[in-house]
Short mmCIF file of C-alpha atoms in Angstrom, two decimals:
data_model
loop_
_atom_site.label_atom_id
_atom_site.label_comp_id
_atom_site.label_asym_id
_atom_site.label_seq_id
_atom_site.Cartn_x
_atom_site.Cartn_y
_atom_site.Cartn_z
CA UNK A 1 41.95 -0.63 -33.34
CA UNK A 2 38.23 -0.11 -32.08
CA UNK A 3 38.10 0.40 -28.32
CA UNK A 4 35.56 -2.33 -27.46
CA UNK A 5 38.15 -4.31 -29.14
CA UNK A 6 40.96 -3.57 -27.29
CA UNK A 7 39.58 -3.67 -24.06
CA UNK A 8 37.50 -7.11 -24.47
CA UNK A 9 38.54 -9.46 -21.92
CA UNK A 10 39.72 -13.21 -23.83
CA UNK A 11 36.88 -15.46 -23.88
CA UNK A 12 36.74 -18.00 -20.90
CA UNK A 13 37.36 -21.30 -22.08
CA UNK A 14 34.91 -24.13 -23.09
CA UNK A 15 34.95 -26.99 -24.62
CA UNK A 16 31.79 -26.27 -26.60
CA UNK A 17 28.31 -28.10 -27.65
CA UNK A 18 25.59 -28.19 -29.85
CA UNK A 19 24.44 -24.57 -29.04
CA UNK A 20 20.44 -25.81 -29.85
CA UNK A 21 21.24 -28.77 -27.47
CA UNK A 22 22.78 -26.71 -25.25
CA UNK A 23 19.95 -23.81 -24.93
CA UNK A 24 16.97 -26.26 -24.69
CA UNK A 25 19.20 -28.05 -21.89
CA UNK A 26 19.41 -24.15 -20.19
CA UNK A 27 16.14 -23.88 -20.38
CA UNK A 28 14.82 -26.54 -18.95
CA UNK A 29 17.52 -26.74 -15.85
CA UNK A 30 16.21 -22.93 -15.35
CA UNK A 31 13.12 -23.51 -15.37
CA UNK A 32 13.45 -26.24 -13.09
CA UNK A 33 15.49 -24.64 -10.39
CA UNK A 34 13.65 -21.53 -10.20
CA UNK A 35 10.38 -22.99 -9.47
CA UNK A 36 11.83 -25.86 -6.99
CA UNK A 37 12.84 -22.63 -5.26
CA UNK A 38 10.00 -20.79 -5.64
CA UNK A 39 6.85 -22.92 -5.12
CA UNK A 40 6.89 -23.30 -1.10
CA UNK A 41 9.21 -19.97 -1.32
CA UNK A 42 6.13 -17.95 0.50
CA UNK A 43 5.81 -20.98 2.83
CA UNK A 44 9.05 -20.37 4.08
CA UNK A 45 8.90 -16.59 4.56
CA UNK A 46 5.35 -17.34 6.19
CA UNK A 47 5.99 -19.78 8.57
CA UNK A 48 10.10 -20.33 9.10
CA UNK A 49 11.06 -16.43 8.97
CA UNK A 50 7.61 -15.01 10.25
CA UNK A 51 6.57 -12.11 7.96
CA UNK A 52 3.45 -10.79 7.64
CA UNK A 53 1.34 -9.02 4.67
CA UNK A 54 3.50 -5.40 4.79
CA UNK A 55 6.90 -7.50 5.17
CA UNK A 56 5.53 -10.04 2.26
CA UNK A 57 4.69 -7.33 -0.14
CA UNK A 58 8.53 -5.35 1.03
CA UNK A 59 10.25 -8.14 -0.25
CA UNK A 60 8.75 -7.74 -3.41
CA UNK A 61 8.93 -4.56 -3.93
CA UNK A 62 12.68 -4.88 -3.37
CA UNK A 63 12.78 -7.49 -6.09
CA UNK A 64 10.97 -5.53 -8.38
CA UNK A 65 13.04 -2.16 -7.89
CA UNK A 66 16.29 -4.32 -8.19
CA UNK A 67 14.99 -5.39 -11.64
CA UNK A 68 14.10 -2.09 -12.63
CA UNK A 69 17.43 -0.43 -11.63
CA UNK A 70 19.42 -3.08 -13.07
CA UNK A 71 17.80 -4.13 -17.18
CA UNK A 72 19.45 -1.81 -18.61
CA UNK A 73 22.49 -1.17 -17.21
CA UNK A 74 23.50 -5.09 -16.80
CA UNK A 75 23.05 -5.17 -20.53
CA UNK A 76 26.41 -3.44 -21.01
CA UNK A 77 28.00 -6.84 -19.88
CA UNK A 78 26.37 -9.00 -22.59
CA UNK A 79 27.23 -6.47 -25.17
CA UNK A 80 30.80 -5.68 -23.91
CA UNK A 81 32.11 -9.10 -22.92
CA UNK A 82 29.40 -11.62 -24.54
CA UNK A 83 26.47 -13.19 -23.88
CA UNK A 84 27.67 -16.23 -22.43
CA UNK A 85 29.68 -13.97 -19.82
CA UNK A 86 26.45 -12.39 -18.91
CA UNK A 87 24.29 -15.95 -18.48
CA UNK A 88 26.90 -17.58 -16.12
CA UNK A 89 27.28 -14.66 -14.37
CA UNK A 90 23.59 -14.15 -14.09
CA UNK A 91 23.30 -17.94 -12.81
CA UNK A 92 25.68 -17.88 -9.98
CA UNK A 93 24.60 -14.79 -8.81
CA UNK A 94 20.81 -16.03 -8.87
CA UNK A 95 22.22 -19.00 -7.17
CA UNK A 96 24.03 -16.80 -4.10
CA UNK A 97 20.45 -15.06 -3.54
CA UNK A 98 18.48 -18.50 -3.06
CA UNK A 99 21.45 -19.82 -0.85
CA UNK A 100 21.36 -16.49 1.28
CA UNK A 101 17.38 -16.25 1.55
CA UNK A 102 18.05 -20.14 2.89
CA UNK A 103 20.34 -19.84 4.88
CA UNK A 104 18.76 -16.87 7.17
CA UNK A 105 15.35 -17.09 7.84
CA UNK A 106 14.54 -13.45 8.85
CA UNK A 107 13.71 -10.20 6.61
CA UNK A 108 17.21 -8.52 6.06
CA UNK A 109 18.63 -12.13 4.45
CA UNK A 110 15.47 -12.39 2.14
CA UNK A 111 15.94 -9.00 1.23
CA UNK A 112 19.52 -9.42 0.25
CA UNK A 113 18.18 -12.72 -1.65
CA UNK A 114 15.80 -10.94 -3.41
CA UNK A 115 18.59 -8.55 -4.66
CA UNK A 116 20.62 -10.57 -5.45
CA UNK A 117 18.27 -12.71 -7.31
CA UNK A 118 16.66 -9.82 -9.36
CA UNK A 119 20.51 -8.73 -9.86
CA UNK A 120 21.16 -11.99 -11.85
CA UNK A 121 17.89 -12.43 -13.38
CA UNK A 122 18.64 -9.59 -15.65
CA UNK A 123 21.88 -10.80 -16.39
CA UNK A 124 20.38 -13.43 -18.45
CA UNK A 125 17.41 -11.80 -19.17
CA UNK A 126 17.55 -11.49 -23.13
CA UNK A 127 21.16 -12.18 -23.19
CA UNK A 128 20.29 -16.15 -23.34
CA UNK A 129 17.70 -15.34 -26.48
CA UNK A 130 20.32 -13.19 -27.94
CA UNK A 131 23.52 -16.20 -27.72
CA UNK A 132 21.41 -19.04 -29.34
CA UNK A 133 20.50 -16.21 -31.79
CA UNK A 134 23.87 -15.41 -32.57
CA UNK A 135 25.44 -19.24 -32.02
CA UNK A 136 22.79 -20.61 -34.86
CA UNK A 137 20.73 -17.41 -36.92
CA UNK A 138 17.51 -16.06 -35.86
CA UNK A 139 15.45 -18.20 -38.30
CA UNK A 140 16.33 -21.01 -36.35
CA UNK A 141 16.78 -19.47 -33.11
CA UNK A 142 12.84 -18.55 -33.50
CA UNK A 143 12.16 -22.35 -33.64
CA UNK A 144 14.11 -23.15 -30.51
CA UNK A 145 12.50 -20.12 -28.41
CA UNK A 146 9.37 -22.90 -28.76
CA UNK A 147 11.76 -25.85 -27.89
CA UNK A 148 12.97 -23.91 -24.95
CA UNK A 149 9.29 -23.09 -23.80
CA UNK A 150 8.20 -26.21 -24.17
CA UNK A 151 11.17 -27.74 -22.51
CA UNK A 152 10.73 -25.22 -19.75
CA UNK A 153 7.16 -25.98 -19.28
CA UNK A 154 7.96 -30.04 -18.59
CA UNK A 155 10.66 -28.52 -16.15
CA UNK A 156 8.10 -26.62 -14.41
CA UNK A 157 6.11 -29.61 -13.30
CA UNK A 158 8.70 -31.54 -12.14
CA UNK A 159 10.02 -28.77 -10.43
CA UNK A 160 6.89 -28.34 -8.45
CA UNK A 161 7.19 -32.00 -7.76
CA UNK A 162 10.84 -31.68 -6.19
CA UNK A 163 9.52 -28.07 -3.99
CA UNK A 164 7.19 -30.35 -2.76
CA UNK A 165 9.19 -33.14 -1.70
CA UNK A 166 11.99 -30.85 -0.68
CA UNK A 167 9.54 -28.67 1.39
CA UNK A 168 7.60 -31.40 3.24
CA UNK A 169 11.99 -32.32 4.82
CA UNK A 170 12.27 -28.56 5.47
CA UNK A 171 10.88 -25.69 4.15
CA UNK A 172 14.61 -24.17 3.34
CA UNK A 173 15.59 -27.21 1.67
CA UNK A 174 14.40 -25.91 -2.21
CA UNK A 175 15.87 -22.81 -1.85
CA UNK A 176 19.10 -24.79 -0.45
CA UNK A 177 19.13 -27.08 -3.51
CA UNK A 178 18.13 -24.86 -6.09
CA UNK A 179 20.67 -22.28 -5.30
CA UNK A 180 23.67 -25.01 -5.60
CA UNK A 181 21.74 -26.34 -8.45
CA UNK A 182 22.02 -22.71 -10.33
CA UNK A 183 26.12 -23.04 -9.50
CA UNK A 184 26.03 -26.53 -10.58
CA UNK A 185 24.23 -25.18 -14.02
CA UNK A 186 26.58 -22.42 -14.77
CA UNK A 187 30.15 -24.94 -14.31
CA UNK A 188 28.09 -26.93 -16.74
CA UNK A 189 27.28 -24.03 -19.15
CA UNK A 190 30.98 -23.10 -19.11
CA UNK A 191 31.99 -25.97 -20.72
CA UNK A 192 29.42 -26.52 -23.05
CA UNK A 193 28.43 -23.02 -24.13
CA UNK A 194 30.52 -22.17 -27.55
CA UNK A 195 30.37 -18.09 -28.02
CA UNK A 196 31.71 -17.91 -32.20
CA UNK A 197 29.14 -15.97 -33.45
CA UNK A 198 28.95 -13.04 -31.15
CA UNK A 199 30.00 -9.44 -32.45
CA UNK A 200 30.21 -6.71 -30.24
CA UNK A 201 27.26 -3.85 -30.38
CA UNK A 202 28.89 -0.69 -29.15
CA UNK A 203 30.14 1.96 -31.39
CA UNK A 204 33.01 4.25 -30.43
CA UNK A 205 31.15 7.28 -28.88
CA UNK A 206 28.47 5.39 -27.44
CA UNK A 207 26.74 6.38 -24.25
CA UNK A 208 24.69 3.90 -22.31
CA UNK A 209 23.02 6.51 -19.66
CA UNK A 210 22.52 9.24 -23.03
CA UNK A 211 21.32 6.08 -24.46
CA UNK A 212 18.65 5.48 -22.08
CA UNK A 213 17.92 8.88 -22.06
CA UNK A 214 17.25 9.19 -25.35
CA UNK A 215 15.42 6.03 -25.93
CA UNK A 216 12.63 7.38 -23.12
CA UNK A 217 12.41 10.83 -24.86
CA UNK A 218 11.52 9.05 -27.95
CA UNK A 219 9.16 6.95 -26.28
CA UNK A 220 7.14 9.74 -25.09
CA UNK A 221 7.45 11.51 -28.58
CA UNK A 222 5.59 7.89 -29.62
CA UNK A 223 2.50 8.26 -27.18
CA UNK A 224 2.25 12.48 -26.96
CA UNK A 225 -1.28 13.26 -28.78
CA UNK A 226 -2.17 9.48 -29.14
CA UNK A 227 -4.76 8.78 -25.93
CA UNK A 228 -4.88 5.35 -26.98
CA UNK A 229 -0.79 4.40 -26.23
CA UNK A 230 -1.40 6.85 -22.72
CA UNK A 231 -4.14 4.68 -21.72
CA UNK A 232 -2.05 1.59 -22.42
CA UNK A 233 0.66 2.64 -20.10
CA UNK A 234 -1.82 3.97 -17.10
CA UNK A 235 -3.50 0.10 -17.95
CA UNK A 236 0.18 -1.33 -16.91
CA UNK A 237 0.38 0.72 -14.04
CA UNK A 238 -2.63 -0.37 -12.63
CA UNK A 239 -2.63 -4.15 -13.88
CA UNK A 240 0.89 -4.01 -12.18
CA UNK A 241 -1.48 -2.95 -8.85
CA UNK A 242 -3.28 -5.76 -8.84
CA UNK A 243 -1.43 -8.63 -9.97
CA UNK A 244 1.81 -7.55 -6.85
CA UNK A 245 -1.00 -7.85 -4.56
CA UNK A 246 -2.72 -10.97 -5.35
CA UNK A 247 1.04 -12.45 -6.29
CA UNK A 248 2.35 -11.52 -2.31
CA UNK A 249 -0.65 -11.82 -0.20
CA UNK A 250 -2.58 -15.08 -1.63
CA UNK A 251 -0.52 -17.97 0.24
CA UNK A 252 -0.60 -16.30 2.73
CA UNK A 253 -4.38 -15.64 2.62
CA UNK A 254 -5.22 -19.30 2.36
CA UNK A 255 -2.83 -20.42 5.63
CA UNK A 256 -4.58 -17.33 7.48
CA UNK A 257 -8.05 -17.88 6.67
CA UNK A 258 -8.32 -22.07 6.67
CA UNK A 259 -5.88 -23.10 9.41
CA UNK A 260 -7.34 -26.68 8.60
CA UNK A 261 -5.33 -26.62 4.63
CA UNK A 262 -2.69 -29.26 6.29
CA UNK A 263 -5.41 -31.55 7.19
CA UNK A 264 -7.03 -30.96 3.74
CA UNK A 265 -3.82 -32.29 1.78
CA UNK A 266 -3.29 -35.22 3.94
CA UNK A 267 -0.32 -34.37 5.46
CA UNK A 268 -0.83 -34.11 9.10
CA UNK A 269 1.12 -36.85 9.95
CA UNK A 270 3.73 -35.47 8.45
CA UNK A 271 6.65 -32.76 9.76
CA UNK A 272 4.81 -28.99 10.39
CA UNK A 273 3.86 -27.64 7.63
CA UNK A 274 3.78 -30.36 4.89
CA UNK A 275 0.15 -30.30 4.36
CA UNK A 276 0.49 -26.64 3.24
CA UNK A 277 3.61 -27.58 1.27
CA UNK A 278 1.53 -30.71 -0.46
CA UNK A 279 -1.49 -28.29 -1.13
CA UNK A 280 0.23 -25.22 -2.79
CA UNK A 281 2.06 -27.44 -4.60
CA UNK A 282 -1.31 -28.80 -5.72
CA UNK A 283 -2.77 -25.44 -6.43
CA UNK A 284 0.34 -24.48 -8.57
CA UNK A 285 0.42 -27.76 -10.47
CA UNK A 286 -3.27 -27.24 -11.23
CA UNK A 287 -2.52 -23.16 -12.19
CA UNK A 288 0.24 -24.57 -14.58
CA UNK A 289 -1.82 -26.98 -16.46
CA UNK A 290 -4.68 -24.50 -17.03
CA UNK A 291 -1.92 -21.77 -18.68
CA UNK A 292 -0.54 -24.17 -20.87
CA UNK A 293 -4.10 -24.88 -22.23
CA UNK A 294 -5.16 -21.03 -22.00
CA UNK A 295 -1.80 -20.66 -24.00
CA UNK A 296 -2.99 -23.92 -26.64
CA UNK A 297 -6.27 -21.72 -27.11
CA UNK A 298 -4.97 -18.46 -27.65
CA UNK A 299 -2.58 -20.01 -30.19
CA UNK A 300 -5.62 -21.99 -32.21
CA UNK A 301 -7.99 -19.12 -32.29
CA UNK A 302 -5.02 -16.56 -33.68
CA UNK A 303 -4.44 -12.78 -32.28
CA UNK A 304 -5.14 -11.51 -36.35
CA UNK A 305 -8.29 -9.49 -35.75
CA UNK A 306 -7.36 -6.63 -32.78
CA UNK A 307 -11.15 -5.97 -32.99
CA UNK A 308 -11.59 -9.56 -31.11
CA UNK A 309 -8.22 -9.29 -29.60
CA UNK A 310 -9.59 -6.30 -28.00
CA UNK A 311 -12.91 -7.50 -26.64
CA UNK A 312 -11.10 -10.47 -25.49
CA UNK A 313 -9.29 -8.37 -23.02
CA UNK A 314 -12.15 -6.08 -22.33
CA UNK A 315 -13.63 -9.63 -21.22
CA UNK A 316 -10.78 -10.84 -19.08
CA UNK A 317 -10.58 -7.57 -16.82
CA UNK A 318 -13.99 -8.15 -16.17
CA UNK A 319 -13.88 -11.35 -15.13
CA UNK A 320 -10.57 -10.73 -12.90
CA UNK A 321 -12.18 -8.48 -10.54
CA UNK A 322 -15.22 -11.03 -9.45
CA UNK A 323 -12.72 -13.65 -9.48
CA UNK A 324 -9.82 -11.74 -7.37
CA UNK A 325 -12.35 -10.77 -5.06
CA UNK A 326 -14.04 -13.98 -4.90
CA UNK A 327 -10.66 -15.26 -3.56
CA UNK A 328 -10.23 -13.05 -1.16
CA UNK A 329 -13.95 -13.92 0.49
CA UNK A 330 -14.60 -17.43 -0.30
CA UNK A 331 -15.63 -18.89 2.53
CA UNK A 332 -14.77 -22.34 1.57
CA UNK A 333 -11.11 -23.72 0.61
CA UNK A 334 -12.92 -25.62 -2.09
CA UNK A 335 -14.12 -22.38 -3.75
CA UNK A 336 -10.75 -20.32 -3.10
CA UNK A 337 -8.96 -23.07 -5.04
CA UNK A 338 -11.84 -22.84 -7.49
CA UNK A 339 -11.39 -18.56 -7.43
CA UNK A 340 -7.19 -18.90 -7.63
CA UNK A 341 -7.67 -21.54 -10.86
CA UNK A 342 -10.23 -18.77 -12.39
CA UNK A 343 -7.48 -16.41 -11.26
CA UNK A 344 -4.56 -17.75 -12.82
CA UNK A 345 -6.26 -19.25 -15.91
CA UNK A 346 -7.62 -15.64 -17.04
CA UNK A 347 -4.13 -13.73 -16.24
CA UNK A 348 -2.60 -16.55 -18.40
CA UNK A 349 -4.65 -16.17 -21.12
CA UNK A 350 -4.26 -11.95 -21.21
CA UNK A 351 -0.68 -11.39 -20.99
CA UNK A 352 0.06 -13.09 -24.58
CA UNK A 353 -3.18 -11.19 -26.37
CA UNK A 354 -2.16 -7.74 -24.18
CA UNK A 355 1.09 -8.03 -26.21
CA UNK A 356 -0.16 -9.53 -29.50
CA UNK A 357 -2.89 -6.39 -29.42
CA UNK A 358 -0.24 -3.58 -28.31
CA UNK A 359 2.04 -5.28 -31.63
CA UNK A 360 -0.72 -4.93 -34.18
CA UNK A 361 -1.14 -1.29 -33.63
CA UNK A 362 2.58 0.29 -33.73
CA UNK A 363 4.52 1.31 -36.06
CA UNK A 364 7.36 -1.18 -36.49
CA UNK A 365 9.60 1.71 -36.05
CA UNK A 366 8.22 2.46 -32.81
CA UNK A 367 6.84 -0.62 -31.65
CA UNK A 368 10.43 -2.33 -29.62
CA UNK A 369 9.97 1.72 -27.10
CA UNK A 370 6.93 1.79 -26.63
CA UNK A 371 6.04 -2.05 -26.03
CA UNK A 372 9.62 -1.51 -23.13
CA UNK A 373 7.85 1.06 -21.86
CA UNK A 374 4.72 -0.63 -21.00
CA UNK A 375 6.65 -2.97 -19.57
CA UNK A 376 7.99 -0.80 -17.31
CA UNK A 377 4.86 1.32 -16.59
CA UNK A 378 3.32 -2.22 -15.34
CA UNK A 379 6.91 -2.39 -13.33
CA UNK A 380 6.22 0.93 -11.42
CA UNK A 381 2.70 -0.37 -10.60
CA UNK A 382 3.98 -3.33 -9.21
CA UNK A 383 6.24 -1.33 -7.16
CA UNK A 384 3.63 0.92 -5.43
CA UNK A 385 0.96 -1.78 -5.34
CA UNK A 386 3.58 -3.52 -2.58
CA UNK A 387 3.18 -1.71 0.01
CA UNK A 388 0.26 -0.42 -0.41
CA UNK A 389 -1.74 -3.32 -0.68
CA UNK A 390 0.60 -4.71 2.41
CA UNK A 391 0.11 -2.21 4.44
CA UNK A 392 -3.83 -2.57 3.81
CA UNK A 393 -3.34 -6.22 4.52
CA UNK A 394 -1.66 -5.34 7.57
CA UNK A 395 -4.05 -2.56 8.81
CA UNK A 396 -7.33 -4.19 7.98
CA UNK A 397 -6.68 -8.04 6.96
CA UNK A 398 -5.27 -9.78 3.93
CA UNK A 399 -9.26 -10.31 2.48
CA UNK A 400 -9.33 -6.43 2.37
CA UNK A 401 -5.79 -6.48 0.43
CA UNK A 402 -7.32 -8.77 -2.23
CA UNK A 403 -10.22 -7.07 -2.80
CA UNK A 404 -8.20 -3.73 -2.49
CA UNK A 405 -6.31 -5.48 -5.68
CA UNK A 406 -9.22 -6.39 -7.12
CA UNK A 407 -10.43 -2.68 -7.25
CA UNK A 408 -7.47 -1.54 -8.81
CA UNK A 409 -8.93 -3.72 -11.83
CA UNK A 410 -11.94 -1.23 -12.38
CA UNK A 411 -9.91 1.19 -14.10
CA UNK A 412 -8.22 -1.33 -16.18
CA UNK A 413 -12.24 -2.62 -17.16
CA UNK A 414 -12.95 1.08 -18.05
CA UNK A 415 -10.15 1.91 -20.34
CA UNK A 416 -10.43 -1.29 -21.97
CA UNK A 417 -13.74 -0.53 -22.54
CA UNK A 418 -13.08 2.98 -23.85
CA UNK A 419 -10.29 1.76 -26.13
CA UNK A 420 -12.64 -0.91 -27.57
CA UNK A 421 -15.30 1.39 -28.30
CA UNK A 422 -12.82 3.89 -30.22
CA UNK A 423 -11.67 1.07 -32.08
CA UNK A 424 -15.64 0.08 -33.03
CA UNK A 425 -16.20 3.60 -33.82
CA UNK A 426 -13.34 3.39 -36.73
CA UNK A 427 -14.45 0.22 -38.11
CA UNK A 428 -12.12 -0.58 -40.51
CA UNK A 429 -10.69 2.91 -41.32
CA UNK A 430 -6.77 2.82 -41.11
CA UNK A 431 -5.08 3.63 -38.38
CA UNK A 432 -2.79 5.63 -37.77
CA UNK A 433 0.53 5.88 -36.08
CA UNK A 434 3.07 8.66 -36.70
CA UNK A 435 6.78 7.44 -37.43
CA UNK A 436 9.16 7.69 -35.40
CA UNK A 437 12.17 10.40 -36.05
CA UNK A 438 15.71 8.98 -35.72
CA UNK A 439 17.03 8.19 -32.61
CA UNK A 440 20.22 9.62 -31.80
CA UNK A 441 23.47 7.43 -31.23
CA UNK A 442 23.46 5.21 -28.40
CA UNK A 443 19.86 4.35 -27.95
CA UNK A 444 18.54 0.66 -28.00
CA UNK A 445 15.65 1.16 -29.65
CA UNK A 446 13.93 3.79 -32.53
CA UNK A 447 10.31 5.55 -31.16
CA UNK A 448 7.82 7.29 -32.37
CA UNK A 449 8.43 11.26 -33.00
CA UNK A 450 6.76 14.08 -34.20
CA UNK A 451 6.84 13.43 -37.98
CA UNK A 452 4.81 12.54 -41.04
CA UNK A 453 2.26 9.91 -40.08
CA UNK A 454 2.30 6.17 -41.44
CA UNK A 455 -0.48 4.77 -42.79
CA UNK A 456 -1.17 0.95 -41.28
CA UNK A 457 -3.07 -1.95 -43.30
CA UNK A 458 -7.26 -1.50 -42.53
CA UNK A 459 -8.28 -3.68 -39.37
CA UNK A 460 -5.11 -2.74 -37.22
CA UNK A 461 -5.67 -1.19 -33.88
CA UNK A 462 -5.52 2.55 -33.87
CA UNK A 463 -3.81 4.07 -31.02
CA UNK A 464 -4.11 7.42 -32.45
#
């Protein structure tokens, strides 16, 4: 008998669902939660536990290292004992972080929320994608990733709505909710998630840390001698900069720099603080609506021609770094919310071309590596562009932090600008990408190696 066979733990019980019922339903209560917890989240740290720019940008880099740390190795649990395991586990431990950060307003608590909230975040990161996948067959499962978005979208708004309301009680009070909410979700999800069509992936012999191993080896075999692919990943490293900095220092920025923001919202009268609560809610709402119609336009105009594709993103990075900075000085609250809409419309808009143009020039043998490892290169930035653009903050003032992040744009401008020029020098020549050699046993994913090179249809993006 095969080992992963006869050491799987027996299925916990259910009394099953519609699994496309069921997943939309996830999606939407997720989506939901999270950002009830998470709008007036900065609020809270702000005002109720006190932290400034260094100790704003610390709690995400812990986040962000506990995510890092954790991907792959949490994804032994959906492949040993199934994906449903992994989502309700991933659920109630996301629920313990927002009910610790609550409970405790001072740094050590959030930090332990934050870890524990990255910690269960990748429990059901891809492991929910991979059970309706497996519950109903992909072809389907593609058309209910779009149900779920969509669903999750609707859930976003109203969950801005209830952070609002929550927030203006007590600024705790979403993370309170939510957190029981996530248990609530998961005793739901145990009786209505079915698991029959989930096989395990592990082969006797099987290494996860050689698999790891070998899976980053073969990503660097993909980008050695191909400057395009190394540019990509120093662009993630220094996208990942920027974005921490504006992501941890811009509520912040706006309660620092107009202390009038209650009486702007209209909520004076109210207990301390609501005004702020009313008007980032406001501000998010408004953020929302614009990246569901940045993501209706990128969808009608298409991602086919990476010659666009490309000067689309050239554009973008140069509008980011007037705009970031224009946040950061605006002297007005009228044109900072006009600056953080600019702001959050243009990041919306690149992430789903960044990935549609990194697709459309990879060889599908190395494209799953290398597109993980951009991923993570724009993980590490994140990571250093915490405390360093805190400590700035904290040194100087938290303008100088967002125009500090907005700086760390100009080398993303240039090597978009250098990759879009290599790709008008080649016209419509081929590209080329070598294929990848086989990955040894163990790995996730296949990357690009040192062998014979593959030749790609005319009008893809060359990263050679």
């Amino acid at each position: 008998m095969e080992w992963w066979r006869r050491d799987r733990r027996p299925p916990l019980p259910s009394v099953g669902g519609d699994p496309a019922s069921v997943y939309v339903a996830y999606r939407f209560g997720m989506a939901f939660l999270l950002t009830t917890a998470h709008t007036v989240a900065a609020l809270y740290r702000i005002q109720q536990a006190g932290l400034g720019p260094l100790e704003l940008a610390l709690v995400g880099t812990v986040l962000e290292i506990t995510v890092t740390l954790c991907e792959v190795p949490t994804g032994v649990v959906a492949d040993l004992y199934g994906r449903r395991a992994s989502v309700l586990l991933g659920l109630a431990t996301i629920g313990a972080g927002l009910l610790v950060e609550g409970a405790v307003p001072a740094l050590p608590a959030i930090m332990l929320g934050q870890v524990l909230w990255g910690l269960g975040y990748t429990f059901t990161s891809g492991a929910d994608a991979a059970w309706i996948a497996d519950e109903v067959g992909e072809e389907r499962a593609r058309y209910l990733y779009v149900r779920g978005a969509q669903a999750a979208q609707a859930a976003t708004l109203l969950g801005i709505g209830a952070s609002v309301a929550l927030g203006s009680l007590r600024l705790n009070l979403p993370l309170r909710v939510a957190g029981a909410g996530m248990w609530v979700l998961a005793l739901v999800l145990a009786l209505m998630m079915s698991e029959r069509g989930y096989r395990p992936r592990w082969r006797p012999g099987d290494s996860l840390w050689q698999g790891v191993g070998g899976t980053w080896r073969h990503g660097w075999r993909a980008v050695q001698g191909r400057p395009g692919l190394r540019l990509l990943l120093a662009i993630g490293i220094f996208y990942g900069l920027a974005s921490e900095g504006f992501d941890r220092l811009w509520q912040l920025h706006l309660l620092t720099r107009f202390p009038q923001l209650g009486e702007a919202a209209g909520g004076a009268a109210g207990p301390a603080g609501t005004g702020a609560v009313v008007w980032i809610g406001l501000l998010t709402a408004g953020a929302m609506l614009l990246s569901m119609a940045a993501a209706e336009v990128v969808r009608r105009r298409g991602v086919g021609d990476p010659a666009r594709v490309g000067r689309m993103l050239l554009a973008i990075s140069m509008l980011l770094v007037p705009s970031v900075a224009g946040f950061g000085l605006a002297g007005s609250l009228a044109a900072a919310t006009g600056f953080y809409w600019l702001t959050a419309l243009l990041r919306e808009t690149y992430d789903p071309l960044q990935v549609a143009w990194v697709n459309q020039g990879l060889d599908p043998r190395a494209r799953a590596t290398v597109l993980s490892m951009v991923e993570q290169f724009h993980s590490f930035g994140e990571i250093i562009g915490g405390p360093v653009l805190g400590g700035i903050a904290a040194a100087i003032a938290v303008e100088a932090g967002l125009v500090a992040s907005a700086a760390f744009l100009l080398p993303v401008v240039g090597m978009y600008a250098v990759l879009v020029r290599r790709m008008a020098g080649a016209g419509s020549r081929p590209g080329a990408v070598a294929a990848p050699a086989a990955p040894p046993a163990g790995t996730t994913a296949a990357a690009g190696g040192a062998g014979e090179k593959a030749t790609v249809p005319p009008g893809t993006a060359d990263w050679s």
